[in-house]
């Protein structure tokens, strides 16, 4: 293989070099692996060269010869330079095999000796390049890697295109990249026509916000606040190069930009995007500065701001590519967000203030006018501060808490120290708005700033509460805050109520103590009532009600009624920790799915109107959970994914959303993704010390393992849930609904006695609390226990009853699971030739009077389960039905003789597998008998061999033969 030393790559390509390009990378990889060629295209800085290098590194090792060139704009006028890069190092290898005329022309072009040109030696040169590539290909595959095709000198581009169009049938592949502008650009067509037939064009577009965050983290800028990352994504337009340069500028800046202020644009990017700015007239440049300062600039706004010739000046900027041309759109839109940011950053401070001053009177929206007034004013000004505070209130009422936070901070900076309300109070309000908007990093920074400035107890306690709130479910990291907050609260009941409300959350999340959490919440409610703080009282009562609901405490209904009494606080009524949320949880656990859906839908609509991100994440999960219970798996999956996207974007509720999305994926999506999400949720809950969500995450993992055909894994996960909930004091089986899954998995691994004990204990609590759906699911599990013990008729009757009850309650997926279990029992009896006519599984007559075979009867038994799972869009379960149709149904759980001493060291599942091997069963037959996958059987046998000190199935059979001989 021949590679120019200048272009050699690292020994191994790192996958993280193609962050955000995984699908495109896979598409290009597939094309190259099949012997085709690829043309990457997209705007400057979008990552074409990165993907090109990664692909070249991956596939360069498979080629005998790799030819590379990378053109630059400054060298594009030099003829044959790219051709010299490509063929210079292999000239000695190919020249002797070329005809004399071709060799002379090629040597002259590559070495610069002589007067070779396309005009003089056109045909000879064209044929020489084609012959050279064919000569190299005759000795092994050739990969041509060419970056920045737009800068190829015309002579090299012509010769390479001539050869490429004639390379069909030879093992020569091209991997190229070319710069194009705009998503609709067809500039790459010309280069595509110069590539081999069948070349695939792959366009690289902008990265999304999550991908930009990953890229910044990979390059050492992972400590930036989420709000800053969002601004980097907006300003960069998702361009990786621009995002990295902005991140680097922030890292180098001694003072980060304040909220509402533009990002610092480094000189390198200013030069890149503003290279055409000098071609504008002075007046046109001023017009563009006003446009860059405005939120939604239009020609009318620019006119009102004093730019009389706005249309003509904007047209001039559009001709230079600085503005996008959209004839039907009234807005003035920059061709790229970075142009606006760079233009604003380039302008002197007085010119910026003048632009804002003009817009403060021209803008029609009072929020915009107030913002521009603040940015046009230096120092404190009580009148400006009051206007900003009023604008923040208006933004809050409009459901724009992020805007309210920015305006609140501007108001605080313009507020004199002796004013009432003072600057710190306005900062705290801005921090609370930031929390509502999901900008927890910003809220935490504001609270810390207030704590460093203020000595007023009320302000300090309020700031401490913000610090605790921003910790979310990682409350253990702020343990040291509580003593300081209690000290600042003194004996003021209003302030103490705030602290004890947070202590109730700490007891639940960190200590996992529901009893202590309930008592702390009740104490906080009493303190708030004494201090006439209705908002905190309502929050504390709602928390107490939710805790009692999860505990199965008899006071729960009464506490919910107290939390719903008037007067209500509108901020609490739709809060994710408010009484509405507590009532929703009560409805879901009490099987009132229709009313629960109506309630949570209304709550979701209200929090979206208010712009509360954390509450939106929470209620999206609640609605997804309700739809999942109802068997609407597709809708549930869509909602759960929305919740997870929003949680990851804001950094709020990621563990809970991953857990719920795992349940939805396992029911209606991708089981492997369900397992990954559940393990992620478990890991995060353990890292955070979050006892409350650890049990929920483990329950999701156990369910995903059950759907994946790993009952042993289900048992491990759900046994741990059982211990955790016992220690937490949770007795209501409707909280996690994992009990039926554990019982079913226990039956599958041959532990029916433990399954029955679990069913009995869970049924006692479900009967006490009236949890009808839980009772039906427990009956479904108990039927499996009976079937495993040989009582088939009782099992069929119990399953039929459970399915009917679940259907009446509206639990579509659980109904389908009962139908599936019933189908398996009936199919097994059909396989055995038994069954009663009323079961629909007795001997059947065909159209010609003959009996249908057992396979047809077995298949017919699954029709109802298929119909119900299809109605639910429960794709993973449908796949299980299809597998069951094709596989003979298992009999009852294998009874392993206690006298088989040789198997004594084995676990229950291992003993069953070994016993079936002794009977001569294949791995597939064992998998069918035990309701597990073939992989699980193989893994179990590996453990059996190790424990018994043997090497193969034959040795197990010998053990059985030896036992019989005795």
mmCIF file with all atom_site columns, C-alpha atoms in Angstrom, residues 485-657:
data_model
loop_
_atom_site.group_PDB
_atom_site.id
_atom_site.type_symbol
_atom_site.label_atom_id
_atom_site.label_alt_id
_atom_site.label_comp_id
_atom_site.label_asym_id
_atom_site.label_entity_id
_atom_site.label_seq_id
_atom_site.pdbx_PDB_ins_code
_atom_site.Cartn_x
_atom_site.Cartn_y
_atom_site.Cartn_z
_atom_site.occupancy
_atom_site.B_iso_or_equiv
_atom_site.pdbx_formal_charge
_atom_site.auth_seq_id
_atom_site.auth_comp_id
_atom_site.auth_asym_id
_atom_site.auth_atom_id
_atom_site.pdbx_PDB_model_num
ATOM 1   C CA . UNK A 1 485 ? -30.603 27.138 55.974 1.00 0.00 ? 485 UNK A CA 1
ATOM 2   C CA . UNK A 1 486 ? -32.038 26.214 59.411 1.00 0.00 ? 486 UNK A CA 1
ATOM 3   C CA . UNK A 1 487 ? -29.657 28.658 61.073 1.00 0.00 ? 487 UNK A CA 1
ATOM 4   C CA . UNK A 1 488 ? -30.711 31.462 58.703 1.00 0.00 ? 488 UNK A CA 1
ATOM 5   C CA . UNK A 1 489 ? -34.409 30.612 59.220 1.00 0.00 ? 489 UNK A CA 1
ATOM 6   C CA . UNK A 1 490 ? -34.169 31.098 62.995 1.00 0.00 ? 490 UNK A CA 1
ATOM 7   C CA . UNK A 1 491 ? -37.631 30.767 64.533 1.00 0.00 ? 491 UNK A CA 1
ATOM 8   C CA . UNK A 1 492 ? -39.603 32.262 61.637 1.00 0.00 ? 492 UNK A CA 1
ATOM 9   C CA . UNK A 1 493 ? -42.332 29.682 60.805 1.00 0.00 ? 493 UNK A CA 1
ATOM 10  C CA . UNK A 1 494 ? -42.528 30.808 57.160 1.00 0.00 ? 494 UNK A CA 1
ATOM 11  C CA . UNK A 1 495 ? -38.823 30.249 56.630 1.00 0.00 ? 495 UNK A CA 1
ATOM 12  C CA . UNK A 1 496 ? -38.756 27.052 58.683 1.00 0.00 ? 496 UNK A CA 1
ATOM 13  C CA . UNK A 1 497 ? -41.627 25.677 56.596 1.00 0.00 ? 497 UNK A CA 1
ATOM 14  C CA . UNK A 1 498 ? -39.520 26.078 53.445 1.00 0.00 ? 498 UNK A CA 1
ATOM 15  C CA . UNK A 1 499 ? -36.600 24.189 54.990 1.00 0.00 ? 499 UNK A CA 1
ATOM 16  C CA . UNK A 1 500 ? -38.702 21.359 56.449 1.00 0.00 ? 500 UNK A CA 1
ATOM 17  C CA . UNK A 1 501 ? -40.467 20.877 53.128 1.00 0.00 ? 501 UNK A CA 1
ATOM 18  C CA . UNK A 1 502 ? -37.073 20.241 51.537 1.00 0.00 ? 502 UNK A CA 1
ATOM 19  C CA . UNK A 1 503 ? -36.108 18.010 54.483 1.00 0.00 ? 503 UNK A CA 1
ATOM 20  C CA . UNK A 1 504 ? -39.159 15.882 53.657 1.00 0.00 ? 504 UNK A CA 1
ATOM 21  C CA . UNK A 1 505 ? -37.811 15.392 50.144 1.00 0.00 ? 505 UNK A CA 1
ATOM 22  C CA . UNK A 1 506 ? -34.381 14.578 51.540 1.00 0.00 ? 506 UNK A CA 1
ATOM 23  C CA . UNK A 1 507 ? -35.858 11.881 53.802 1.00 0.00 ? 507 UNK A CA 1
ATOM 24  C CA . UNK A 1 508 ? -37.515 10.283 50.789 1.00 0.00 ? 508 UNK A CA 1
ATOM 25  C CA . UNK A 1 509 ? -34.755 10.578 48.188 1.00 0.00 ? 509 UNK A CA 1
ATOM 26  C CA . UNK A 1 510 ? -31.578 10.249 50.242 1.00 0.00 ? 510 UNK A CA 1
ATOM 27  C CA . UNK A 1 511 ? -32.714 8.152  53.225 1.00 0.00 ? 511 UNK A CA 1
ATOM 28  C CA . UNK A 1 512 ? -35.458 6.232  51.450 1.00 0.00 ? 512 UNK A CA 1
ATOM 29  C CA . UNK A 1 513 ? -37.644 6.618  54.545 1.00 0.00 ? 513 UNK A CA 1
ATOM 30  C CA . UNK A 1 514 ? -41.298 7.167  53.620 1.00 0.00 ? 514 UNK A CA 1
ATOM 31  C CA . UNK A 1 515 ? -42.391 7.435  57.252 1.00 0.00 ? 515 UNK A CA 1
ATOM 32  C CA . UNK A 1 516 ? -39.901 10.183 58.059 1.00 0.00 ? 516 UNK A CA 1
ATOM 33  C CA . UNK A 1 517 ? -40.734 11.946 54.789 1.00 0.00 ? 517 UNK A CA 1
ATOM 34  C CA . UNK A 1 518 ? -44.447 11.924 55.617 1.00 0.00 ? 518 UNK A CA 1
ATOM 35  C CA . UNK A 1 519 ? -43.844 13.322 59.107 1.00 0.00 ? 519 UNK A CA 1
ATOM 36  C CA . UNK A 1 520 ? -41.524 16.055 57.824 1.00 0.00 ? 520 UNK A CA 1
ATOM 37  C CA . UNK A 1 521 ? -44.080 17.076 55.187 1.00 0.00 ? 521 UNK A CA 1
ATOM 38  C CA . UNK A 1 522 ? -46.868 17.247 57.773 1.00 0.00 ? 522 UNK A CA 1
ATOM 39  C CA . UNK A 1 523 ? -44.648 19.398 60.021 1.00 0.00 ? 523 UNK A CA 1
ATOM 40  C CA . UNK A 1 524 ? -43.842 21.719 57.102 1.00 0.00 ? 524 UNK A CA 1
ATOM 41  C CA . UNK A 1 525 ? -47.559 22.104 56.337 1.00 0.00 ? 525 UNK A CA 1
ATOM 42  C CA . UNK A 1 526 ? -48.260 23.065 59.976 1.00 0.00 ? 526 UNK A CA 1
ATOM 43  C CA . UNK A 1 527 ? -45.413 25.607 60.013 1.00 0.00 ? 527 UNK A CA 1
ATOM 44  C CA . UNK A 1 528 ? -46.580 27.130 56.726 1.00 0.00 ? 528 UNK A CA 1
ATOM 45  C CA . UNK A 1 529 ? -50.141 27.435 58.045 1.00 0.00 ? 529 UNK A CA 1
ATOM 46  C CA . UNK A 1 530 ? -48.828 29.259 61.138 1.00 0.00 ? 530 UNK A CA 1
ATOM 47  C CA . UNK A 1 531 ? -46.798 31.576 58.937 1.00 0.00 ? 531 UNK A CA 1
ATOM 48  C CA . UNK A 1 532 ? -49.721 32.154 56.526 1.00 0.00 ? 532 UNK A CA 1
ATOM 49  C CA . UNK A 1 533 ? -47.683 30.790 53.618 1.00 0.00 ? 533 UNK A CA 1
ATOM 50  C CA . UNK A 1 534 ? -50.438 29.079 51.645 1.00 0.00 ? 534 UNK A CA 1
ATOM 51  C CA . UNK A 1 535 ? -48.178 28.111 48.727 1.00 0.00 ? 535 UNK A CA 1
ATOM 52  C CA . UNK A 1 536 ? -45.730 26.134 50.882 1.00 0.00 ? 536 UNK A CA 1
ATOM 53  C CA . UNK A 1 537 ? -48.628 24.657 52.885 1.00 0.00 ? 537 UNK A CA 1
ATOM 54  C CA . UNK A 1 538 ? -50.236 23.326 49.706 1.00 0.00 ? 538 UNK A CA 1
ATOM 55  C CA . UNK A 1 539 ? -46.955 21.903 48.416 1.00 0.00 ? 539 UNK A CA 1
ATOM 56  C CA . UNK A 1 540 ? -46.288 20.179 51.735 1.00 0.00 ? 540 UNK A CA 1
ATOM 57  C CA . UNK A 1 541 ? -49.818 18.720 51.875 1.00 0.00 ? 541 UNK A CA 1
ATOM 58  C CA . UNK A 1 542 ? -49.506 17.461 48.296 1.00 0.00 ? 542 UNK A CA 1
ATOM 59  C CA . UNK A 1 543 ? -46.166 15.850 49.123 1.00 0.00 ? 543 UNK A CA 1
ATOM 60  C CA . UNK A 1 544 ? -47.671 14.235 52.228 1.00 0.00 ? 544 UNK A CA 1
ATOM 61  C CA . UNK A 1 545 ? -50.573 12.928 50.132 1.00 0.00 ? 545 UNK A CA 1
ATOM 62  C CA . UNK A 1 546 ? -48.267 11.419 47.480 1.00 0.00 ? 546 UNK A CA 1
ATOM 63  C CA . UNK A 1 547 ? -46.156 9.754  50.162 1.00 0.00 ? 547 UNK A CA 1
ATOM 64  C CA . UNK A 1 548 ? -49.214 8.289  51.859 1.00 0.00 ? 548 UNK A CA 1
ATOM 65  C CA . UNK A 1 549 ? -50.547 7.081  48.513 1.00 0.00 ? 549 UNK A CA 1
ATOM 66  C CA . UNK A 1 550 ? -47.326 5.211  47.746 1.00 0.00 ? 550 UNK A CA 1
ATOM 67  C CA . UNK A 1 551 ? -47.222 3.775  51.260 1.00 0.00 ? 551 UNK A CA 1
ATOM 68  C CA . UNK A 1 552 ? -50.802 2.571  51.055 1.00 0.00 ? 552 UNK A CA 1
ATOM 69  C CA . UNK A 1 553 ? -51.519 4.713  54.118 1.00 0.00 ? 553 UNK A CA 1
ATOM 70  C CA . UNK A 1 554 ? -55.221 5.012  55.079 1.00 0.00 ? 554 UNK A CA 1
ATOM 71  C CA . UNK A 1 555 ? -54.923 8.820  55.509 1.00 0.00 ? 555 UNK A CA 1
ATOM 72  C CA . UNK A 1 556 ? -54.088 9.407  51.843 1.00 0.00 ? 556 UNK A CA 1
ATOM 73  C CA . UNK A 1 557 ? -57.628 10.288 50.609 1.00 0.00 ? 557 UNK A CA 1
ATOM 74  C CA . UNK A 1 558 ? -58.165 12.715 53.483 1.00 0.00 ? 558 UNK A CA 1
ATOM 75  C CA . UNK A 1 559 ? -54.827 14.444 52.897 1.00 0.00 ? 559 UNK A CA 1
ATOM 76  C CA . UNK A 1 560 ? -55.577 14.820 49.181 1.00 0.00 ? 560 UNK A CA 1
ATOM 77  C CA . UNK A 1 561 ? -58.854 16.541 50.059 1.00 0.00 ? 561 UNK A CA 1
ATOM 78  C CA . UNK A 1 562 ? -56.992 18.924 52.377 1.00 0.00 ? 562 UNK A CA 1
ATOM 79  C CA . UNK A 1 563 ? -54.519 19.720 49.603 1.00 0.00 ? 563 UNK A CA 1
ATOM 80  C CA . UNK A 1 564 ? -57.374 20.446 47.185 1.00 0.00 ? 564 UNK A CA 1
ATOM 81  C CA . UNK A 1 565 ? -59.256 22.829 49.532 1.00 0.00 ? 565 UNK A CA 1
ATOM 82  C CA . UNK A 1 566 ? -59.589 26.499 48.687 1.00 0.00 ? 566 UNK A CA 1
ATOM 83  C CA . UNK A 1 567 ? -57.954 28.899 48.587 1.00 0.00 ? 567 UNK A CA 1
ATOM 84  C CA . UNK A 1 568 ? -55.619 27.440 45.980 1.00 0.00 ? 568 UNK A CA 1
ATOM 85  C CA . UNK A 1 569 ? -52.429 28.924 44.597 1.00 0.00 ? 569 UNK A CA 1
ATOM 86  C CA . UNK A 1 570 ? -52.414 28.756 40.764 1.00 0.00 ? 570 UNK A CA 1
ATOM 87  C CA . UNK A 1 571 ? -48.659 28.108 40.796 1.00 0.00 ? 571 UNK A CA 1
ATOM 88  C CA . UNK A 1 572 ? -49.207 24.998 42.917 1.00 0.00 ? 572 UNK A CA 1
ATOM 89  C CA . UNK A 1 573 ? -52.380 23.730 41.251 1.00 0.00 ? 573 UNK A CA 1
ATOM 90  C CA . UNK A 1 574 ? -50.480 22.572 38.142 1.00 0.00 ? 574 UNK A CA 1
ATOM 91  C CA . UNK A 1 575 ? -47.078 22.040 39.754 1.00 0.00 ? 575 UNK A CA 1
ATOM 92  C CA . UNK A 1 576 ? -45.565 18.587 39.334 1.00 0.00 ? 576 UNK A CA 1
ATOM 93  C CA . UNK A 1 577 ? -45.428 18.323 43.130 1.00 0.00 ? 577 UNK A CA 1
ATOM 94  C CA . UNK A 1 578 ? -48.845 19.907 43.663 1.00 0.00 ? 578 UNK A CA 1
ATOM 95  C CA . UNK A 1 579 ? -52.243 18.550 44.635 1.00 0.00 ? 579 UNK A CA 1
ATOM 96  C CA . UNK A 1 580 ? -53.256 17.961 40.999 1.00 0.00 ? 580 UNK A CA 1
ATOM 97  C CA . UNK A 1 581 ? -50.296 15.645 40.579 1.00 0.00 ? 581 UNK A CA 1
ATOM 98  C CA . UNK A 1 582 ? -51.130 13.843 43.844 1.00 0.00 ? 582 UNK A CA 1
ATOM 99  C CA . UNK A 1 583 ? -54.708 13.334 42.687 1.00 0.00 ? 583 UNK A CA 1
ATOM 100 C CA . UNK A 1 584 ? -53.500 12.009 39.323 1.00 0.00 ? 584 UNK A CA 1
ATOM 101 C CA . UNK A 1 585 ? -51.281 9.472  41.073 1.00 0.00 ? 585 UNK A CA 1
ATOM 102 C CA . UNK A 1 586 ? -54.218 8.378  43.231 1.00 0.00 ? 586 UNK A CA 1
ATOM 103 C CA . UNK A 1 587 ? -56.409 7.914  40.153 1.00 0.00 ? 587 UNK A CA 1
ATOM 104 C CA . UNK A 1 588 ? -53.783 5.847  38.317 1.00 0.00 ? 588 UNK A CA 1
ATOM 105 C CA . UNK A 1 589 ? -53.174 3.572  41.268 1.00 0.00 ? 589 UNK A CA 1
ATOM 106 C CA . UNK A 1 590 ? -56.923 3.233  41.811 1.00 0.00 ? 590 UNK A CA 1
ATOM 107 C CA . UNK A 1 591 ? -57.561 1.960  38.220 1.00 0.00 ? 591 UNK A CA 1
ATOM 108 C CA . UNK A 1 592 ? -59.451 5.091  37.131 1.00 0.00 ? 592 UNK A CA 1
ATOM 109 C CA . UNK A 1 593 ? -57.534 5.381  33.873 1.00 0.00 ? 593 UNK A CA 1
ATOM 110 C CA . UNK A 1 594 ? -60.024 7.541  31.972 1.00 0.00 ? 594 UNK A CA 1
ATOM 111 C CA . UNK A 1 595 ? -60.201 10.202 34.657 1.00 0.00 ? 595 UNK A CA 1
ATOM 112 C CA . UNK A 1 596 ? -56.438 9.993  35.176 1.00 0.00 ? 596 UNK A CA 1
ATOM 113 C CA . UNK A 1 597 ? -55.867 10.662 31.469 1.00 0.00 ? 597 UNK A CA 1
ATOM 114 C CA . UNK A 1 598 ? -58.205 13.658 31.511 1.00 0.00 ? 598 UNK A CA 1
ATOM 115 C CA . UNK A 1 599 ? -56.526 15.044 34.625 1.00 0.00 ? 599 UNK A CA 1
ATOM 116 C CA . UNK A 1 600 ? -52.937 14.705 33.445 1.00 0.00 ? 600 UNK A CA 1
ATOM 117 C CA . UNK A 1 601 ? -53.774 16.019 29.950 1.00 0.00 ? 601 UNK A CA 1
ATOM 118 C CA . UNK A 1 602 ? -55.194 19.194 31.492 1.00 0.00 ? 602 UNK A CA 1
ATOM 119 C CA . UNK A 1 603 ? -52.168 19.555 33.766 1.00 0.00 ? 603 UNK A CA 1
ATOM 120 C CA . UNK A 1 604 ? -49.801 19.088 30.823 1.00 0.00 ? 604 UNK A CA 1
ATOM 121 C CA . UNK A 1 605 ? -51.598 21.755 28.801 1.00 0.00 ? 605 UNK A CA 1
ATOM 122 C CA . UNK A 1 606 ? -51.418 24.237 31.660 1.00 0.00 ? 606 UNK A CA 1
ATOM 123 C CA . UNK A 1 607 ? -47.694 23.743 32.408 1.00 0.00 ? 607 UNK A CA 1
ATOM 124 C CA . UNK A 1 608 ? -46.907 24.088 28.716 1.00 0.00 ? 608 UNK A CA 1
ATOM 125 C CA . UNK A 1 609 ? -48.772 27.379 28.719 1.00 0.00 ? 609 UNK A CA 1
ATOM 126 C CA . UNK A 1 610 ? -46.720 28.516 31.701 1.00 0.00 ? 610 UNK A CA 1
ATOM 127 C CA . UNK A 1 611 ? -43.436 27.235 30.249 1.00 0.00 ? 611 UNK A CA 1
ATOM 128 C CA . UNK A 1 612 ? -42.558 25.034 33.228 1.00 0.00 ? 612 UNK A CA 1
ATOM 129 C CA . UNK A 1 613 ? -40.040 22.547 31.865 1.00 0.00 ? 613 UNK A CA 1
ATOM 130 C CA . UNK A 1 614 ? -39.744 20.246 34.894 1.00 0.00 ? 614 UNK A CA 1
ATOM 131 C CA . UNK A 1 615 ? -43.508 19.952 35.232 1.00 0.00 ? 615 UNK A CA 1
ATOM 132 C CA . UNK A 1 616 ? -43.833 19.307 31.489 1.00 0.00 ? 616 UNK A CA 1
ATOM 133 C CA . UNK A 1 617 ? -41.299 16.468 31.710 1.00 0.00 ? 617 UNK A CA 1
ATOM 134 C CA . UNK A 1 618 ? -43.168 15.060 34.714 1.00 0.00 ? 618 UNK A CA 1
ATOM 135 C CA . UNK A 1 619 ? -46.642 15.166 33.165 1.00 0.00 ? 619 UNK A CA 1
ATOM 136 C CA . UNK A 1 620 ? -45.421 13.807 29.833 1.00 0.00 ? 620 UNK A CA 1
ATOM 137 C CA . UNK A 1 621 ? -44.247 10.782 31.801 1.00 0.00 ? 621 UNK A CA 1
ATOM 138 C CA . UNK A 1 622 ? -47.587 10.614 33.605 1.00 0.00 ? 622 UNK A CA 1
ATOM 139 C CA . UNK A 1 623 ? -49.562 10.639 30.375 1.00 0.00 ? 623 UNK A CA 1
ATOM 140 C CA . UNK A 1 624 ? -47.222 8.056  28.844 1.00 0.00 ? 624 UNK A CA 1
ATOM 141 C CA . UNK A 1 625 ? -47.699 5.836  31.891 1.00 0.00 ? 625 UNK A CA 1
ATOM 142 C CA . UNK A 1 626 ? -51.484 6.111  31.633 1.00 0.00 ? 626 UNK A CA 1
ATOM 143 C CA . UNK A 1 627 ? -51.432 5.226  27.932 1.00 0.00 ? 627 UNK A CA 1
ATOM 144 C CA . UNK A 1 628 ? -49.154 2.277  28.651 1.00 0.00 ? 628 UNK A CA 1
ATOM 145 C CA . UNK A 1 629 ? -51.570 0.912  31.260 1.00 0.00 ? 629 UNK A CA 1
ATOM 146 C CA . UNK A 1 630 ? -54.399 1.325  28.746 1.00 0.00 ? 630 UNK A CA 1
ATOM 147 C CA . UNK A 1 631 ? -52.453 -0.691 26.187 1.00 0.00 ? 631 UNK A CA 1
ATOM 148 C CA . UNK A 1 632 ? -51.794 2.209  23.789 1.00 0.00 ? 632 UNK A CA 1
ATOM 149 C CA . UNK A 1 633 ? -48.138 1.267  23.407 1.00 0.00 ? 633 UNK A CA 1
ATOM 150 C CA . UNK A 1 634 ? -47.381 3.347  20.318 1.00 0.00 ? 634 UNK A CA 1
ATOM 151 C CA . UNK A 1 635 ? -48.761 6.527  21.862 1.00 0.00 ? 635 UNK A CA 1
ATOM 152 C CA . UNK A 1 636 ? -47.034 5.768  25.164 1.00 0.00 ? 636 UNK A CA 1
ATOM 153 C CA . UNK A 1 637 ? -43.702 5.279  23.403 1.00 0.00 ? 637 UNK A CA 1
ATOM 154 C CA . UNK A 1 638 ? -44.051 8.578  21.548 1.00 0.00 ? 638 UNK A CA 1
ATOM 155 C CA . UNK A 1 639 ? -44.827 10.474 24.774 1.00 0.00 ? 639 UNK A CA 1
ATOM 156 C CA . UNK A 1 640 ? -42.064 8.744  26.724 1.00 0.00 ? 640 UNK A CA 1
ATOM 157 C CA . UNK A 1 641 ? -39.486 9.591  24.070 1.00 0.00 ? 641 UNK A CA 1
ATOM 158 C CA . UNK A 1 642 ? -40.644 13.225 24.099 1.00 0.00 ? 642 UNK A CA 1
ATOM 159 C CA . UNK A 1 643 ? -40.224 13.264 27.868 1.00 0.00 ? 643 UNK A CA 1
ATOM 160 C CA . UNK A 1 644 ? -36.735 11.787 27.624 1.00 0.00 ? 644 UNK A CA 1
ATOM 161 C CA . UNK A 1 645 ? -35.645 14.255 24.935 1.00 0.00 ? 645 UNK A CA 1
ATOM 162 C CA . UNK A 1 646 ? -36.855 17.194 27.003 1.00 0.00 ? 646 UNK A CA 1
ATOM 163 C CA . UNK A 1 647 ? -35.301 15.768 30.185 1.00 0.00 ? 647 UNK A CA 1
ATOM 164 C CA . UNK A 1 648 ? -31.926 15.322 28.534 1.00 0.00 ? 648 UNK A CA 1
ATOM 165 C CA . UNK A 1 649 ? -32.058 18.741 26.947 1.00 0.00 ? 649 UNK A CA 1
ATOM 166 C CA . UNK A 1 650 ? -32.792 20.440 30.278 1.00 0.00 ? 650 UNK A CA 1
ATOM 167 C CA . UNK A 1 651 ? -30.946 18.039 32.600 1.00 0.00 ? 651 UNK A CA 1
ATOM 168 C CA . UNK A 1 652 ? -34.133 17.568 34.647 1.00 0.00 ? 652 UNK A CA 1
ATOM 169 C CA . UNK A 1 653 ? -35.718 14.199 35.462 1.00 0.00 ? 653 UNK A CA 1
ATOM 170 C CA . UNK A 1 654 ? -33.412 12.135 33.255 1.00 0.00 ? 654 UNK A CA 1
ATOM 171 C CA . UNK A 1 655 ? -33.462 9.060  35.515 1.00 0.00 ? 655 UNK A CA 1
ATOM 172 C CA . UNK A 1 656 ? -37.258 8.953  35.769 1.00 0.00 ? 656 UNK A CA 1
ATOM 173 C CA . UNK A 1 657 ? -37.714 9.579  32.050 1.00 0.00 ? 657 UNK A CA 1
#
